[in-house]
mmCIF file of C-alpha atoms and ligand atoms in Angstrom:
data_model
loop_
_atom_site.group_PDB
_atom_site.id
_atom_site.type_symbol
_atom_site.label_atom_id
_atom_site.label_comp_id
_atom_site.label_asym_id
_atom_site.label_seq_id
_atom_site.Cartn_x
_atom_site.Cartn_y
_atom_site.Cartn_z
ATOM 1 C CA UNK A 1 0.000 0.000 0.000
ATOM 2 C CA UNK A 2 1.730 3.555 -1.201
ATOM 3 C CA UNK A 3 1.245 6.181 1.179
ATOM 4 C CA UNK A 4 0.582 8.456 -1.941
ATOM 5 C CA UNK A 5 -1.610 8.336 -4.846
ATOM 6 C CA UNK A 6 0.208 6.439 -7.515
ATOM 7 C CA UNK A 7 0.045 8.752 -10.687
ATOM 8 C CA UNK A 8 1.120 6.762 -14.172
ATOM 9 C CA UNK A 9 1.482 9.657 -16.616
ATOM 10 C CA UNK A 10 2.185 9.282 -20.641
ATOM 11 C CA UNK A 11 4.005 11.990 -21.811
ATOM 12 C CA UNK A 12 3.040 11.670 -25.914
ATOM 13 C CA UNK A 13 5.672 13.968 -26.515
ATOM 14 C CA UNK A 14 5.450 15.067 -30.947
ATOM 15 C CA UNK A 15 3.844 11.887 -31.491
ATOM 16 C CA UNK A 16 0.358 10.301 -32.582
ATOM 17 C CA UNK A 17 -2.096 11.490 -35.262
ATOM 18 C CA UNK A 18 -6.048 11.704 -34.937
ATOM 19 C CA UNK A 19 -6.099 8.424 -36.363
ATOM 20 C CA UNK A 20 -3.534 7.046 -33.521
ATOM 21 C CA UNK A 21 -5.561 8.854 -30.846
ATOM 22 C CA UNK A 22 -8.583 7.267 -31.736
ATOM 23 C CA UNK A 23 -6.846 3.540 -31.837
ATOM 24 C CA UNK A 24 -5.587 4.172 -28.527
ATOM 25 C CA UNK A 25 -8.912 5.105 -26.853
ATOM 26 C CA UNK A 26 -10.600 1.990 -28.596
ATOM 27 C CA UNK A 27 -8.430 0.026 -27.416
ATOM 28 C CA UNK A 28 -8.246 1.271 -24.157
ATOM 29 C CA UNK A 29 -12.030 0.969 -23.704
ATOM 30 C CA UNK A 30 -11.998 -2.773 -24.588
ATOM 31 C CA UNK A 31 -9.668 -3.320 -22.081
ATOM 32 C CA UNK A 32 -12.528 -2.900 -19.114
ATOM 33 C CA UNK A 33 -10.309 -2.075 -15.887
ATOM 34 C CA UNK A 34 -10.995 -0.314 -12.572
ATOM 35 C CA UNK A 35 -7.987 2.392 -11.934
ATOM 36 C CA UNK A 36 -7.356 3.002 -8.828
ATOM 37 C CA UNK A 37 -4.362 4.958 -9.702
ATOM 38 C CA UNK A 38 -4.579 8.316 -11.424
ATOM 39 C CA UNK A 39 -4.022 8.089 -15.468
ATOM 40 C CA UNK A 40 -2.818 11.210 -16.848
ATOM 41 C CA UNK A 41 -1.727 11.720 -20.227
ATOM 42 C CA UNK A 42 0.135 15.082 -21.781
ATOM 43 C CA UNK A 43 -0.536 15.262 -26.033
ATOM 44 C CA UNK A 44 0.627 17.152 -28.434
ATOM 45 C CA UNK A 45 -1.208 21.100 -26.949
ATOM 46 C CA UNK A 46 -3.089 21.478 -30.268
ATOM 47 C CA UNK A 47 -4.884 17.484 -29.194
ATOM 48 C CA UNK A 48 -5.578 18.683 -25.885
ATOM 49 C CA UNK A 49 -9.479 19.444 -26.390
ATOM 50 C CA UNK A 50 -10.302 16.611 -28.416
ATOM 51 C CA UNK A 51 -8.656 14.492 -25.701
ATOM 52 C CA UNK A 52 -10.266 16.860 -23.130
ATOM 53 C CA UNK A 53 -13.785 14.930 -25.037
ATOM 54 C CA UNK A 54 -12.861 11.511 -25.032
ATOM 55 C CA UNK A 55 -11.662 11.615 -21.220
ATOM 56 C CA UNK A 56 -14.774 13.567 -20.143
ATOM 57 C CA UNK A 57 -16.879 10.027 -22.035
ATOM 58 C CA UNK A 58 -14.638 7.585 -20.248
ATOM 59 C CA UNK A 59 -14.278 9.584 -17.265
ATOM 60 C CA UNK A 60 -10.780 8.219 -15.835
ATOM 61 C CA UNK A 61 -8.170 9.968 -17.869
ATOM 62 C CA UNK A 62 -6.812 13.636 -16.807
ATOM 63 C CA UNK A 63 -5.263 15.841 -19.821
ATOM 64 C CA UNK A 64 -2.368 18.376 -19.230
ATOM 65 C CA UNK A 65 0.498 19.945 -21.212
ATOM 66 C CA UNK A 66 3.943 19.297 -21.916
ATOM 67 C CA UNK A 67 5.187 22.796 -21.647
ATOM 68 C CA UNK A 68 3.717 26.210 -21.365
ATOM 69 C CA UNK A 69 4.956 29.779 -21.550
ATOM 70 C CA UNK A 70 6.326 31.678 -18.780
ATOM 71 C CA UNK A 71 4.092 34.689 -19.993
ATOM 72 C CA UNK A 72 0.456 34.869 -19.277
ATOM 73 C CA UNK A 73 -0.344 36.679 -22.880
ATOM 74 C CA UNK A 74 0.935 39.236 -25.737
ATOM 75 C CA UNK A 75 3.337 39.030 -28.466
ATOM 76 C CA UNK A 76 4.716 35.575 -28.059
ATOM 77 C CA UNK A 77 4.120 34.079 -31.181
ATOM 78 C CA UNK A 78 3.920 30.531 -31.236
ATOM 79 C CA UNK A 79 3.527 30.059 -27.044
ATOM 80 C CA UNK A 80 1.196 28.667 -24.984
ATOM 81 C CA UNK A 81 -0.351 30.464 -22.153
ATOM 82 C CA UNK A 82 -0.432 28.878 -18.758
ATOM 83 C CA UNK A 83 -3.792 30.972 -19.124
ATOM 84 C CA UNK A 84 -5.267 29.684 -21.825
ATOM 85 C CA UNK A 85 -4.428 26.076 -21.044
ATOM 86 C CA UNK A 86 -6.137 26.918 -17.152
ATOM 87 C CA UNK A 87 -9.292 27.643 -19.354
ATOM 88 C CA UNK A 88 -9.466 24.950 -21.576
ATOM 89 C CA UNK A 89 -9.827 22.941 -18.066
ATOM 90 C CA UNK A 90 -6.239 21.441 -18.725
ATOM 91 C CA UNK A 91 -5.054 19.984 -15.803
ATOM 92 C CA UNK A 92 -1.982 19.708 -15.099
ATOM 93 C CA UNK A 93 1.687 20.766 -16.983
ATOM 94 C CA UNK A 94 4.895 19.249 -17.571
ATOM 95 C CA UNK A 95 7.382 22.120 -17.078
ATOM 96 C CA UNK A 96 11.611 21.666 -17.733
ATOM 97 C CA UNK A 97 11.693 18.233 -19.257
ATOM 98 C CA UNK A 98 15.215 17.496 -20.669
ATOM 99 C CA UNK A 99 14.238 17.661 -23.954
ATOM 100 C CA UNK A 100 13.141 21.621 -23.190
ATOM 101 C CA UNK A 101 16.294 21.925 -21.111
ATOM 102 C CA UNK A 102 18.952 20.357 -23.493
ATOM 103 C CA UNK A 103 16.834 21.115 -27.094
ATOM 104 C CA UNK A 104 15.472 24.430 -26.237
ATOM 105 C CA UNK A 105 18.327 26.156 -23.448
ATOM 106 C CA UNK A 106 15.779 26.284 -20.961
ATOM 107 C CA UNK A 107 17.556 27.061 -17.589
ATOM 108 C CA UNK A 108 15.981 26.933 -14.110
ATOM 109 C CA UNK A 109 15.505 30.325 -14.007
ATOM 110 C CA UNK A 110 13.262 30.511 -16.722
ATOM 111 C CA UNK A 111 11.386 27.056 -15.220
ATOM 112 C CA UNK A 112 11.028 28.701 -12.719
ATOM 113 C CA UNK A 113 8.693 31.351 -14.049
ATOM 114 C CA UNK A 114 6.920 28.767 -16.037
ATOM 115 C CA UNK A 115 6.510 27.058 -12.639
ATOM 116 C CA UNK A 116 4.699 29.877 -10.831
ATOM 117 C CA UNK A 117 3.008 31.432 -13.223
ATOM 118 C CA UNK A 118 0.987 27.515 -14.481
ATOM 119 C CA UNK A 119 0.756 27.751 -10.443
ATOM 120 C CA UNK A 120 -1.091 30.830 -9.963
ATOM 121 C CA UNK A 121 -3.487 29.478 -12.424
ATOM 122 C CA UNK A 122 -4.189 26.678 -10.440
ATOM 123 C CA UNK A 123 -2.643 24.242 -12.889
ATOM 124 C CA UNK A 124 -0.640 21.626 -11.294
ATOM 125 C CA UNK A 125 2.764 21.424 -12.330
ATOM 126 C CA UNK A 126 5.265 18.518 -12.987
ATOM 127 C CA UNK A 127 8.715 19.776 -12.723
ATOM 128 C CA UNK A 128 11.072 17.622 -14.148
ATOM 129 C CA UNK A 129 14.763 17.532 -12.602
ATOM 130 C CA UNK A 130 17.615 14.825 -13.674
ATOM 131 C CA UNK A 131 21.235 14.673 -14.535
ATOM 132 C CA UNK A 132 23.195 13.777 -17.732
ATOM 133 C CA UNK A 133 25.476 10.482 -17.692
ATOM 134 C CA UNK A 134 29.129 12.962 -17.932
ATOM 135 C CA UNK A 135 26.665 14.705 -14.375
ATOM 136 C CA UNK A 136 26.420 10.850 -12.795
ATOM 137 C CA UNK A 137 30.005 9.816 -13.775
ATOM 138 C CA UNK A 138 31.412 12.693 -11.975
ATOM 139 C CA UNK A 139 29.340 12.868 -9.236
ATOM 140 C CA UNK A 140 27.023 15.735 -9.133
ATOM 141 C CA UNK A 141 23.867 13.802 -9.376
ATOM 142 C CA UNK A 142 22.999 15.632 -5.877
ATOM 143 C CA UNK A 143 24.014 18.637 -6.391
ATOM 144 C CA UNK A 144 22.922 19.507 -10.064
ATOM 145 C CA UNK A 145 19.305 17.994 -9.093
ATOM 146 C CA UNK A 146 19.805 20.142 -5.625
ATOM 147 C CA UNK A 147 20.459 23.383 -8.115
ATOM 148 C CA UNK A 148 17.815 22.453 -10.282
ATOM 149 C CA UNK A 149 15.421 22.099 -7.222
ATOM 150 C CA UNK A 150 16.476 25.051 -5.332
ATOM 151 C CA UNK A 151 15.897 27.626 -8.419
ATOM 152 C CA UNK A 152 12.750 26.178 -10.502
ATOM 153 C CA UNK A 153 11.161 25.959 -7.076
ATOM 154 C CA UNK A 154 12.109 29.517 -5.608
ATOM 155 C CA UNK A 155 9.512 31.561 -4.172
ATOM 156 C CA UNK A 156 6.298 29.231 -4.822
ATOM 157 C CA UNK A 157 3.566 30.805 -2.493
ATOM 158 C CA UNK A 158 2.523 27.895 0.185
ATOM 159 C CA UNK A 159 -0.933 28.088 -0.452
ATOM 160 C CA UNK A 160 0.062 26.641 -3.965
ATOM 161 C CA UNK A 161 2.882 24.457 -2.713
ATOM 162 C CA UNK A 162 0.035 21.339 -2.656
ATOM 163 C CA UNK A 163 -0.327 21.644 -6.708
ATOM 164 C CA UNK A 164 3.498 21.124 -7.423
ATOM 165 C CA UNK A 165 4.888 17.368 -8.179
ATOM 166 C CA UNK A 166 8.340 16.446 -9.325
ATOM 167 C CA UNK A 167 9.746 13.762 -11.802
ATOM 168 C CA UNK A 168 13.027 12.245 -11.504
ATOM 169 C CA UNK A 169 14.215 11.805 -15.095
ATOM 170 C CA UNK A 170 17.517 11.008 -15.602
ATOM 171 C CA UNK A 171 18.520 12.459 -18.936
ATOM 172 C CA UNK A 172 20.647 8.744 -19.472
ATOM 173 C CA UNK A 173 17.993 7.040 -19.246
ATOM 174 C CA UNK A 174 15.338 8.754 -21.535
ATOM 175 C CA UNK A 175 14.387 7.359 -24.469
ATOM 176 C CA UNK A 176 17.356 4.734 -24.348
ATOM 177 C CA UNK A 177 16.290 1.687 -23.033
ATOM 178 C CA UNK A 178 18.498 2.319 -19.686
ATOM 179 C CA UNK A 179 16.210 2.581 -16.944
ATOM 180 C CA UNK A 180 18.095 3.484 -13.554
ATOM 181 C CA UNK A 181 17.901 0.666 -10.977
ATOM 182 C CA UNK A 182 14.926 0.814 -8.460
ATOM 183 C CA UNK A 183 17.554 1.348 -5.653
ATOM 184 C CA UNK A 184 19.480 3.924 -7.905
ATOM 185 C CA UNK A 185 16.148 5.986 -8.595
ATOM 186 C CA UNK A 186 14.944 5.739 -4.857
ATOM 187 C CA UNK A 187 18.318 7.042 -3.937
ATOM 188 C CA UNK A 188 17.418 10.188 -5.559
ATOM 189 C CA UNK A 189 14.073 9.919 -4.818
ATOM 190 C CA UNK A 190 14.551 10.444 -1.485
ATOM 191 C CA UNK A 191 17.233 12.955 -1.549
ATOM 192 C CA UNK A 192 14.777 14.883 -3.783
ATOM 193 C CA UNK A 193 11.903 14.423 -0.919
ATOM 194 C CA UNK A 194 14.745 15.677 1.859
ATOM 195 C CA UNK A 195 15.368 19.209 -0.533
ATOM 196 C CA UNK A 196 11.518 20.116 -0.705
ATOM 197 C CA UNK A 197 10.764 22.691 1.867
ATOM 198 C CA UNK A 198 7.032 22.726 1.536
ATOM 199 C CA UNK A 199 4.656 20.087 2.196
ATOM 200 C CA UNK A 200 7.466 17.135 1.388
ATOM 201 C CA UNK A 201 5.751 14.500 2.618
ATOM 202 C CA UNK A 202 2.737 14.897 0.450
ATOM 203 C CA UNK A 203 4.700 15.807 -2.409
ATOM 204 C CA UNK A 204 4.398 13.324 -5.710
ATOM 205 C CA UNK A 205 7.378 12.247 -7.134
ATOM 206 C CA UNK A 206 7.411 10.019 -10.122
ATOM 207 C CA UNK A 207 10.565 8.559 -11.682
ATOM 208 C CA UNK A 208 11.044 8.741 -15.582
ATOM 209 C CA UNK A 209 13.294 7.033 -17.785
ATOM 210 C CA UNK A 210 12.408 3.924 -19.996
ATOM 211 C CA UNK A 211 9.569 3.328 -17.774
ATOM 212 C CA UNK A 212 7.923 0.142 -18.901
ATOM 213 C CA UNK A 213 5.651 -2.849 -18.048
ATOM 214 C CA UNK A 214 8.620 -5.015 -17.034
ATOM 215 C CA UNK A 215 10.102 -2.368 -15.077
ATOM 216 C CA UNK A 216 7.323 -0.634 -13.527
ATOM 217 C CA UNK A 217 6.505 -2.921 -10.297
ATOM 218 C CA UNK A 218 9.859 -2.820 -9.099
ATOM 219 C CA UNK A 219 10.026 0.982 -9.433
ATOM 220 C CA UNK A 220 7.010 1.111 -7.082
ATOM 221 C CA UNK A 221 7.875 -0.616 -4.283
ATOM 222 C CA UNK A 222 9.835 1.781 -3.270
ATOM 223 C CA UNK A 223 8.936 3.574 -0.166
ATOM 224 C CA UNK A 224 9.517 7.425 -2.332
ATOM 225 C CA UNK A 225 9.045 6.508 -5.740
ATOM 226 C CA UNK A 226 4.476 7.969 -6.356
ATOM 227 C CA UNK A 227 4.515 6.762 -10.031
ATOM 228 C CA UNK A 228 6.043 7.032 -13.522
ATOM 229 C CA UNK A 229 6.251 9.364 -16.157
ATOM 230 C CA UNK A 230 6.382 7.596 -19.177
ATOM 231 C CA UNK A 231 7.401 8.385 -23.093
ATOM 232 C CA UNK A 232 7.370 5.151 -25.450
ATOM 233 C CA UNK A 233 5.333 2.775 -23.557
ATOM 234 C CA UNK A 234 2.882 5.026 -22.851
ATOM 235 C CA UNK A 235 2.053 5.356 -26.557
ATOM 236 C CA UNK A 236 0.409 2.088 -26.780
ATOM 237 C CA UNK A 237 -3.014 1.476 -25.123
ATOM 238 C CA UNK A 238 -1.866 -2.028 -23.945
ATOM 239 C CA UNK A 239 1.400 -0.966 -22.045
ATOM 240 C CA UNK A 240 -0.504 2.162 -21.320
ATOM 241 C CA UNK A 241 -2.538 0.260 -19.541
ATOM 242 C CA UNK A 242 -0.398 -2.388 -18.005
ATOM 243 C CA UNK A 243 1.439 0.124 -16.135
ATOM 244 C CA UNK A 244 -1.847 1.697 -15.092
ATOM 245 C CA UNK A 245 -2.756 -1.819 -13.703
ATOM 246 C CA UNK A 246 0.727 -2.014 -11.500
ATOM 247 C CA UNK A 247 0.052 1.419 -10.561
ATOM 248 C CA UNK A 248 -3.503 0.230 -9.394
ATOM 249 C CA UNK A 249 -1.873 -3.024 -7.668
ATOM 250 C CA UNK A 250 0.598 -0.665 -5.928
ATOM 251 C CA UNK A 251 -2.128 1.048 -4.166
ATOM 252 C CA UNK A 252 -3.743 -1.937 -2.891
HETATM 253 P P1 LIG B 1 10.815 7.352 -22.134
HETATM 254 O O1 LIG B 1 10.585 8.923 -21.925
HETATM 255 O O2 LIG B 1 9.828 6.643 -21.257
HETATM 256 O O3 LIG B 1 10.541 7.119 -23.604
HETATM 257 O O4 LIG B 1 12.222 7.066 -21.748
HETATM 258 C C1 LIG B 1 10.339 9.434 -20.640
HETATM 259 C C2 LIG B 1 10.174 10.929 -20.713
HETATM 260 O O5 LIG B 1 10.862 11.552 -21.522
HETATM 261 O O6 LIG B 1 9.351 11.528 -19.984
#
């Protein structure tokens, strides 16, 4: 039994056409289960109100972002408001995922306005933190997640402090097949839980990485480890849902 609500989020990343989207839901419909984790998935921003539809119908999915702007409106072309995803009745954002940090240059300092502006909307916010393999090798696992902790999180009110989760992604592991080791993702699970200064206990904090069926149970045993978020596998509605059936084992 997890003392926290096991979340399974897919992040879809640029990936799956209407055609896909549809597939998936079918699929996932046939596949009668009773969640008793939460099942979030992040689309592409332009899918997010047609998947907005087909999770109001089935009821158990919760739609959110994989980035948003760190300005609430005005000559931005191309951005997407924290705003305007708050009134489309997103839920939730993904906000400093490696692929923004490394692909795009975004720092912590930026994330961190990204971070509190999605907040004061009321949107909550997964802030993704995680070294690079040259970080690991030498040693600064701690202290670049500690850096990227202590400035994407500065100065979030309290009262908002409740909305904020964090994923553990180690940049090594993305996308490569290398998942870390339960103990080695626990390790900095923990740590992570021992940096928050606000409401740490209740804090989420999902590991990420080459998340997969296989992988997934052992990943949740552990004691600071709240759920997954997931690229690849959670593309699929079968491993989709596999890992949203160990997530619903965990909490039992
Ligand atoms: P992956 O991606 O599961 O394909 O490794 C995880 C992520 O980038 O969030």
């Amino acid at each position: 039994m997890k003392k926290r609500e096991v979340h399974i989020v897919g992040n879809w990343k640029m990936n799956q056409t209407l055609e896909e989207i549809s597939k998936f839901f079918i699929e996932m419909s046939k596949m009668k289960m009773e969640l008793k984790c939460k099942a979030w998935i992040a689309p592409q921003s332009i899918h997010i109100p047609i998947l907005k539809e087909i999770a109001f119908t089935t009821g158990s999915i919760q739609i959110g972002a994989q980035n948003c702007s760190e300005h609430e409106s005005g000559a931005y072309t191309g951005e997407i408001s924290p705003l305007a995803l708050a009134d489309m009745g997103t839920e939730f954002v993904i906000i400093g995922h490696s692929e923004r940090r490394m692909l795009y240059g975004e720092k912590s300092e930026l994330l961190n306005k990204k971070v509190l502006l999605a907040l004061k909307h009321k949107l909550k916010v997964i802030y993704c933190v995680g070294e690079t393999l040259a970080e690991r090798e030498a040693d600064q696992t701690f202290s670049v997640i500690e850096s990227q902790l202590n400035i994407g999180l500065q100065n979030i009110p309290a009262e908002l402090a409740h909305l904020l989760i964090i994923a553990y992604e180690p940049v090594w592991a993305i996308g490569t097949g290398k998942t870390a080791s339960a103990e080695q993702a626990e390790e900095v699970h923990a740590f992570i839980r021992t940096k928050l200064t606000m409401n740490a206990d209740k804090t989420l904090i999902l590991y990420g990485g080459s998340v997969k069926p296989d992988n997934i149970d052992s990943l949740l045993l552990k004691e600071n480890i709240d759920g997954a978020l997931v690229g690849g596998a959670s593309l699929g509605a079968q491993d989709f849902r596999a890992l949203c059936s160990s997530g619903s084992t965990a909490m039992m």
